[in-house]
PDB file of C-alpha atoms in Angstrom:
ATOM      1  CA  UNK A 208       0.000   0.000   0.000  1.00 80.00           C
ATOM      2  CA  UNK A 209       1.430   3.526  -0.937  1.00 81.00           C
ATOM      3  CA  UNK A 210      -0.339   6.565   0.235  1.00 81.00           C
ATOM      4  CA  UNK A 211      -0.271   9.999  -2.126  1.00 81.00           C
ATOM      5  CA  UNK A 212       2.499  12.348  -0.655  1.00 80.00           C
ATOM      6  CA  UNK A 213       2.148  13.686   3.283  1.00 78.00           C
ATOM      7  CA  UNK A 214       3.251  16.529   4.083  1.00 77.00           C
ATOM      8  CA  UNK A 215       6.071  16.710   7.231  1.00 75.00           C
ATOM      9  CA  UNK A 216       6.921  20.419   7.453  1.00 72.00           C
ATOM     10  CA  UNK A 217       5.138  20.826  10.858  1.00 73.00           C
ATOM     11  CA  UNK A 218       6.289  17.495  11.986  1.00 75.00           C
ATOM     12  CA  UNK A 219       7.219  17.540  15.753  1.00 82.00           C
ATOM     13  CA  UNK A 220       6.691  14.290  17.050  1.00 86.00           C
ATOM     14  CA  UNK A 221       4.538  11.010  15.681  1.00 86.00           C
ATOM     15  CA  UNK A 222       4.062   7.231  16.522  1.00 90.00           C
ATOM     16  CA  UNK A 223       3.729   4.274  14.519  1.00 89.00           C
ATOM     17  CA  UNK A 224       1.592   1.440  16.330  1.00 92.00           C
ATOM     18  CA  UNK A 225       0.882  -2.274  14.245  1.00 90.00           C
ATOM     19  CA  UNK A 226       0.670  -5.474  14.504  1.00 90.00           C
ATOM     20  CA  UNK A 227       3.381  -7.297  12.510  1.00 89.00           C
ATOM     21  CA  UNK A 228       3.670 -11.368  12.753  1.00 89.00           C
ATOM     22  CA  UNK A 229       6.658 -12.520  10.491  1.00 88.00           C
ATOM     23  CA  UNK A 230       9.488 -15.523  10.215  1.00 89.00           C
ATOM     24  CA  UNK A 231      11.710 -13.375   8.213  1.00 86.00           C
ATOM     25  CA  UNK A 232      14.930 -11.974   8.998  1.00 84.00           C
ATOM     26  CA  UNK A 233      15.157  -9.014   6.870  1.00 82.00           C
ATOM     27  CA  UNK A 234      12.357  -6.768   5.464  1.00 81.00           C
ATOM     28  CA  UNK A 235      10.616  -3.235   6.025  1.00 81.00           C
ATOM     29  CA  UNK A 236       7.408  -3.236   6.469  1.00 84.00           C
ATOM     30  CA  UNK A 237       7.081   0.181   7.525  1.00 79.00           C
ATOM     31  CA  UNK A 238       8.704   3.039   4.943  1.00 81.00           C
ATOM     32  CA  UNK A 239       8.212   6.943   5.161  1.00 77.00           C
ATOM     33  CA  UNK A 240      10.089   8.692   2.616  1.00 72.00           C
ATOM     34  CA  UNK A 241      12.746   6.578   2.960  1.00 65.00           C
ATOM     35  CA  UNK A 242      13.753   8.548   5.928  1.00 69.00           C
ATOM     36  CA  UNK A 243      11.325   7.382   8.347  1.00 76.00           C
ATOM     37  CA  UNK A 244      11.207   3.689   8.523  1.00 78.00           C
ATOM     38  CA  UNK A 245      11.229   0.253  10.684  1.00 77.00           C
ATOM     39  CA  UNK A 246      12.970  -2.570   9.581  1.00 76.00           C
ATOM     40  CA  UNK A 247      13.832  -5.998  10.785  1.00 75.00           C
ATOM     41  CA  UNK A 248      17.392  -7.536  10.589  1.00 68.00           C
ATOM     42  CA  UNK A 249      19.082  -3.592   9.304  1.00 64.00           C
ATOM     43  CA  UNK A 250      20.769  -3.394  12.784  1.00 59.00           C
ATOM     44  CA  UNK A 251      20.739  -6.333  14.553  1.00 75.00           C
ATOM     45  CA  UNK A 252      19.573  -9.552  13.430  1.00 79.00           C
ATOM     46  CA  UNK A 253      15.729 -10.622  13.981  1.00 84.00           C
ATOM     47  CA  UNK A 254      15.364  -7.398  15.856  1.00 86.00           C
ATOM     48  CA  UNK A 255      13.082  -4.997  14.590  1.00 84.00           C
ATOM     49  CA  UNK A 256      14.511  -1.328  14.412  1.00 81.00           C
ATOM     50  CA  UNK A 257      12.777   2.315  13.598  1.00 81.00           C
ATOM     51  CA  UNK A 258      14.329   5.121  12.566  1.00 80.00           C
ATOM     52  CA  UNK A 259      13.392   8.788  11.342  1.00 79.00           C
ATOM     53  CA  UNK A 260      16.151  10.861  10.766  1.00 71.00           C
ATOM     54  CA  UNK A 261      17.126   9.439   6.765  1.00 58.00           C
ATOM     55  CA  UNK A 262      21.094   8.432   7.483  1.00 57.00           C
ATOM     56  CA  UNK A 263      22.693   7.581  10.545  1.00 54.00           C
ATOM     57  CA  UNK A 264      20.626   4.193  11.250  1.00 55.00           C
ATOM     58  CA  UNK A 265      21.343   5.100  14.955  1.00 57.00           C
ATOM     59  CA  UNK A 266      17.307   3.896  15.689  1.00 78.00           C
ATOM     60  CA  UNK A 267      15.867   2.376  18.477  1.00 85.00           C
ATOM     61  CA  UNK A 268      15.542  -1.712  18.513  1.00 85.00           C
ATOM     62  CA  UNK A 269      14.170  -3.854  19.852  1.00 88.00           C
ATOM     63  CA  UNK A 270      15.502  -6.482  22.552  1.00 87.00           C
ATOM     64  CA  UNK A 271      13.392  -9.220  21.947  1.00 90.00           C
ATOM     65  CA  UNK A 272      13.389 -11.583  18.255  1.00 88.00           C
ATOM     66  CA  UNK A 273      10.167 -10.447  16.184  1.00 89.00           C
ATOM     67  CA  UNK A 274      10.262 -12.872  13.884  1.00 89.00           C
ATOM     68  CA  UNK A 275       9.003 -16.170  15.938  1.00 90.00           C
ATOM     69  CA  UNK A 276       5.675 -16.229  13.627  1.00 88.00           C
ATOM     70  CA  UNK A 277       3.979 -14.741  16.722  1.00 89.00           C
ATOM     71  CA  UNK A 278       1.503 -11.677  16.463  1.00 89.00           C
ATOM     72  CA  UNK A 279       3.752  -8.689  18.509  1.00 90.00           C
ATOM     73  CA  UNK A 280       2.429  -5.234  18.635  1.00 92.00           C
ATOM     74  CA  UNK A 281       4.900  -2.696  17.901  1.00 91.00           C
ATOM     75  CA  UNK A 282       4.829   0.889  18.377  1.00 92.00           C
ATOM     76  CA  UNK A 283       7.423   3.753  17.932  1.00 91.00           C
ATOM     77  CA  UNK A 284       7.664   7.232  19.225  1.00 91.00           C
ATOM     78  CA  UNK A 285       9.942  10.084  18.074  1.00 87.00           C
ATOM     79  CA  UNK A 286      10.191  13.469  19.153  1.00 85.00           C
ATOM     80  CA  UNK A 287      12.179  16.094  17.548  1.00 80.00           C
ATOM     81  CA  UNK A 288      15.238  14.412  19.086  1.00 82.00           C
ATOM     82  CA  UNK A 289      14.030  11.930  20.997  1.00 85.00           C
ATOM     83  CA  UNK A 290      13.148   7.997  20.583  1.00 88.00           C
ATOM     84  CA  UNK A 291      11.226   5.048  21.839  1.00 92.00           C
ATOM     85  CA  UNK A 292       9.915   1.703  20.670  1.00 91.00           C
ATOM     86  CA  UNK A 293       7.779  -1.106  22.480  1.00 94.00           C
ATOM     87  CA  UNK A 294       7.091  -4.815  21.986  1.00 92.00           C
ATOM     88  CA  UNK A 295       4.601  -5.867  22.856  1.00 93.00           C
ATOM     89  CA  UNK A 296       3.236  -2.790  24.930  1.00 93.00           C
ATOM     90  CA  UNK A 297       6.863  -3.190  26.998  1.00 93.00           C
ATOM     91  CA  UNK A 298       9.568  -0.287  26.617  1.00 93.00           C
ATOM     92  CA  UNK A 299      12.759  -1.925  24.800  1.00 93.00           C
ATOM     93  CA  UNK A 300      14.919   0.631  23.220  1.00 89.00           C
ATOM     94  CA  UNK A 301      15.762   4.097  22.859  1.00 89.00           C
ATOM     95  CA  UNK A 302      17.613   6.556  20.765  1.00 87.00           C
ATOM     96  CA  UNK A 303      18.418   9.978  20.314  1.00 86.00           C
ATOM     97  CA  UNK A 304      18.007  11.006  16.440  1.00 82.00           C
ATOM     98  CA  UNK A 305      16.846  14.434  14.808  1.00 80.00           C
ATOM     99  CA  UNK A 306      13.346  13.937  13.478  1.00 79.00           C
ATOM    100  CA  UNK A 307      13.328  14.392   9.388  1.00 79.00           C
ATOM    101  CA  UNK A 308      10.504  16.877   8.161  1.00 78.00           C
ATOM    102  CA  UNK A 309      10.722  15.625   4.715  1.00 78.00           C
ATOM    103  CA  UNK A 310       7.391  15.090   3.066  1.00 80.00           C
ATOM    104  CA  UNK A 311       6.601  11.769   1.121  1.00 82.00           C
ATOM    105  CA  UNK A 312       4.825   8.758   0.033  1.00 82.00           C
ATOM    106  CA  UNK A 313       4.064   5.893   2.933  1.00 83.00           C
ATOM    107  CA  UNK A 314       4.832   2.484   1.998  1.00 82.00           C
ATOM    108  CA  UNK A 315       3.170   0.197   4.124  1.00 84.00           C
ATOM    109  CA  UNK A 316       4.838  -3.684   3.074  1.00 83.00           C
ATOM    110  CA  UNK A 317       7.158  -1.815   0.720  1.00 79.00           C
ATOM    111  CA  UNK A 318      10.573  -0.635   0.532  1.00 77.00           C
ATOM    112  CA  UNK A 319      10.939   3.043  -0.936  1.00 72.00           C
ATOM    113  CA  UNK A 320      14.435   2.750  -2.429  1.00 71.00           C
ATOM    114  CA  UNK A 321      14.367  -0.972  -4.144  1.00 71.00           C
ATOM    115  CA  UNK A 322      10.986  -1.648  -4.323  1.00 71.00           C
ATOM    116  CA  UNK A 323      10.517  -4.731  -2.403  1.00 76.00           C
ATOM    117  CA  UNK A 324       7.892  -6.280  -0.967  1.00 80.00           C
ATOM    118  CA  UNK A 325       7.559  -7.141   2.534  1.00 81.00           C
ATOM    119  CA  UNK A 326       6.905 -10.873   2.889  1.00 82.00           C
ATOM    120  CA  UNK A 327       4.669 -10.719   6.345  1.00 86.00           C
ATOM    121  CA  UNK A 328       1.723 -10.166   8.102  1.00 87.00           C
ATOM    122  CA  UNK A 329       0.598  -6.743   9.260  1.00 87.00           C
ATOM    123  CA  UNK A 330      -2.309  -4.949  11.084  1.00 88.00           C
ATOM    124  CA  UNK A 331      -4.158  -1.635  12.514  1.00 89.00           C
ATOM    125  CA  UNK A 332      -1.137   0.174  11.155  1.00 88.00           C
ATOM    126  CA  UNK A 333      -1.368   3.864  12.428  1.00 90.00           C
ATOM    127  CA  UNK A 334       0.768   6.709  12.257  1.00 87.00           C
ATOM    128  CA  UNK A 335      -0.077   9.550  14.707  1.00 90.00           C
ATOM    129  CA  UNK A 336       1.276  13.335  14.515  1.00 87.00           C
ATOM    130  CA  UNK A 337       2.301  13.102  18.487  1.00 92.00           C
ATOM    131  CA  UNK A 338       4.412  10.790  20.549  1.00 93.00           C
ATOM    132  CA  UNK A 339       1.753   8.595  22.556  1.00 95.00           C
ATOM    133  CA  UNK A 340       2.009   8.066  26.613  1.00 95.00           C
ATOM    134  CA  UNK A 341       3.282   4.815  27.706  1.00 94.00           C
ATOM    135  CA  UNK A 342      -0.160   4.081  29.177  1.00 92.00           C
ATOM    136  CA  UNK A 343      -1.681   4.939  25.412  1.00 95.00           C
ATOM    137  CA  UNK A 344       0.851   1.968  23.947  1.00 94.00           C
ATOM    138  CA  UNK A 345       0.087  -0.497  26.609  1.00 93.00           C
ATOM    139  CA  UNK A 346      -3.944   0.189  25.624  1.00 93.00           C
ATOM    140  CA  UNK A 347      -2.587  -0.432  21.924  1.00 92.00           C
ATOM    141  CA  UNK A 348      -0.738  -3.497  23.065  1.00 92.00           C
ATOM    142  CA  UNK A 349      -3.377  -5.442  25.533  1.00 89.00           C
ATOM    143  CA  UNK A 350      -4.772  -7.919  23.791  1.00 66.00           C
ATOM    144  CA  UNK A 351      -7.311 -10.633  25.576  1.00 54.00           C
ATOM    145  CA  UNK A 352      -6.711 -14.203  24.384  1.00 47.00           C
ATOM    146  CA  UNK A 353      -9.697 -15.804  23.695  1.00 49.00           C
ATOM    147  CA  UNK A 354     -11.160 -17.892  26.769  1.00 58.00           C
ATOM    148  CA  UNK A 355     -11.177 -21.528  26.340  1.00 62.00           C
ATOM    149  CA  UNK A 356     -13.791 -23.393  27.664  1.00 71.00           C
ATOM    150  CA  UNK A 357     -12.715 -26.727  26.105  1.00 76.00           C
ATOM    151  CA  UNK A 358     -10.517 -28.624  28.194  1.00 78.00           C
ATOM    152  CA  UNK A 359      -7.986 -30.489  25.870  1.00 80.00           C
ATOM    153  CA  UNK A 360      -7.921 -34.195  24.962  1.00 84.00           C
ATOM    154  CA  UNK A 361      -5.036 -36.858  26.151  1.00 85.00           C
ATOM    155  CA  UNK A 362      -4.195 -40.065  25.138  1.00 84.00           C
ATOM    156  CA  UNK A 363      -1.318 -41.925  26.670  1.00 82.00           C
ATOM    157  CA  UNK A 364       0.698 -43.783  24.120  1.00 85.00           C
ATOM    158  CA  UNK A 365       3.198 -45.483  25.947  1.00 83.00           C
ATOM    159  CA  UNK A 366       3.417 -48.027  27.474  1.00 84.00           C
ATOM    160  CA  UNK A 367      -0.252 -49.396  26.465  1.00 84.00           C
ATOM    161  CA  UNK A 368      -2.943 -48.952  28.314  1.00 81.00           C
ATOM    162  CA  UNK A 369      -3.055 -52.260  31.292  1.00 82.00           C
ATOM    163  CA  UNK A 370       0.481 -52.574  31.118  1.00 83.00           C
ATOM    164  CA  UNK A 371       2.840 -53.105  34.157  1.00 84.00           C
ATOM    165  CA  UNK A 372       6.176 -51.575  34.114  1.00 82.00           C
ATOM    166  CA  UNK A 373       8.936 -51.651  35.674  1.00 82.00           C
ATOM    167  CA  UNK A 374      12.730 -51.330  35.952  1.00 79.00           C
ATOM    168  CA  UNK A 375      15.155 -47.656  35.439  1.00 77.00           C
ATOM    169  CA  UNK A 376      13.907 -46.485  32.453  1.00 81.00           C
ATOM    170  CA  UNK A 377      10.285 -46.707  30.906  1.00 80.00           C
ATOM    171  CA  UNK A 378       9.107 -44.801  27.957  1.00 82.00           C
ATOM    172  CA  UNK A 379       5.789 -42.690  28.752  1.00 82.00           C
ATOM    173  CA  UNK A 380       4.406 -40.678  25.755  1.00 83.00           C
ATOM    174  CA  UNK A 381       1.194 -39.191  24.670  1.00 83.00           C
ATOM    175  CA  UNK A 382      -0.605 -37.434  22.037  1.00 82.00           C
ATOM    176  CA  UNK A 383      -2.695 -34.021  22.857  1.00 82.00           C
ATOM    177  CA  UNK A 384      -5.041 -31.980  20.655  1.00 82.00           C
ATOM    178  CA  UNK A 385      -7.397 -28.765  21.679  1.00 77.00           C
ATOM    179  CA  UNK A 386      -9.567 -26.515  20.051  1.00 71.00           C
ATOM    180  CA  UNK A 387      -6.982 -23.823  20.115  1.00 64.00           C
ATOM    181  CA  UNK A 388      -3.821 -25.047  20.640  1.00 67.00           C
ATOM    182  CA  UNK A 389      -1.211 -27.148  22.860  1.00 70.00           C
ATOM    183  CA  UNK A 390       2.058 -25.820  23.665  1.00 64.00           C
ATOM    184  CA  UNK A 391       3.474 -28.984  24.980  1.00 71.00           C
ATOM    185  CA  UNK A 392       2.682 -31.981  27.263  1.00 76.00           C
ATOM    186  CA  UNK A 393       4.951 -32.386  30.242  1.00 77.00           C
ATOM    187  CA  UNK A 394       5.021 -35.519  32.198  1.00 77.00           C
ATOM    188  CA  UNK A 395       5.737 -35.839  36.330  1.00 77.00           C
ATOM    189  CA  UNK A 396       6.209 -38.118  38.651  1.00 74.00           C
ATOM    190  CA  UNK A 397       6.255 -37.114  42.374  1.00 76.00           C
ATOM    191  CA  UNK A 398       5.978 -33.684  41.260  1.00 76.00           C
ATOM    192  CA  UNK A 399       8.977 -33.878  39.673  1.00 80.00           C
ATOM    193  CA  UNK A 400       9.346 -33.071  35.691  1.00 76.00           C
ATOM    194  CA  UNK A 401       9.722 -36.360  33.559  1.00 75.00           C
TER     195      UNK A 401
END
């Protein structure tokens, strides 16, 4: 998506807040001008990075990897000289650039310079003319899961059902499903992790 040329004389501040859920390691999938931008992989690898003054790449990043093919909210504010970006409604990074007032096109998925397209999943992309609170990300950020009220399914496939076991070492596995997902199955025995 490329919006028609914005204006960024006045420009004194401004956030970008999306959604972004991606397994690649380089990309943009945010581009202003070419001189406001987030990108994964341009600093540090799998980290996700914002910038806005057009040269030095000195941009805030983020700590955490954004390319796990989770959903991870995002958002980045900028004052005139002044940085911030969040994951996942948490603070992560800071930097200390001079905001470019250079008007443009927005590429949202698509790199200005070469044209590429950004192989990934984004959503409720917004750009705002002000830096928002910390409060106003974590309100961008909270997401509910939805509740499950279907308790998951077991079966035990080792050893067989009615058999007696014994000795140092027996082999206990089992297959799960649910209606929205299992993370893992984790066996005990005394309390103790299997």
């Amino acid at each position: 998506v490329t919006t028609p040329s914005i204006s960024a004389a006045s420009l004194v501040a401004l956030t970008y807040s999306f959604w972004i859920k991606t397994t690649t390691t380089t990309g943009i999938p945010l581009d202003w001008n070419a001189t406001r931008f987030c990108r994964i992989g341009g600093v540090t690898a799998n980290k996700l990075n914002c910038a806005v003054d057009g040269g030095s790449f000195g941009s805030a990043t983020t700590a955490s990897n954004v390319n796990n093919g989770a959903w991870h909210h995002i958002a980045f504010t900028s004052t005139s000289n002044s940085q911030i970006i969040y994951f996942d409604g948490i603070q992560e990074g800071t930097a200390s650039e001079t905001l470019d007032t250079g008007s443009g096109v927005v590429n949202i998925g698509r790199n200005t310079l070469n044209q590429q397209y950004f192989n990934s999943l984004l959503d409720d992309l917004r750009i705002y003319n002000r830096a928002l609170s910390a409060s106003e990300i974590q309100t961008l950020a909270a997401v509910t899961p939805p509740s499950d009220t279907t308790p998951p399914t077991i079966s035990l496939t080792a050893p067989p059902a009615g058999s007696t076991v014994s000795g140092a070492s027996v082999t206990v596995s089992a297959n799960a499903s649910d209606n929205i997902g299992v993370a893992g199955v984790q066996f005990k025995l005394d309390g103790v992790n299997l």
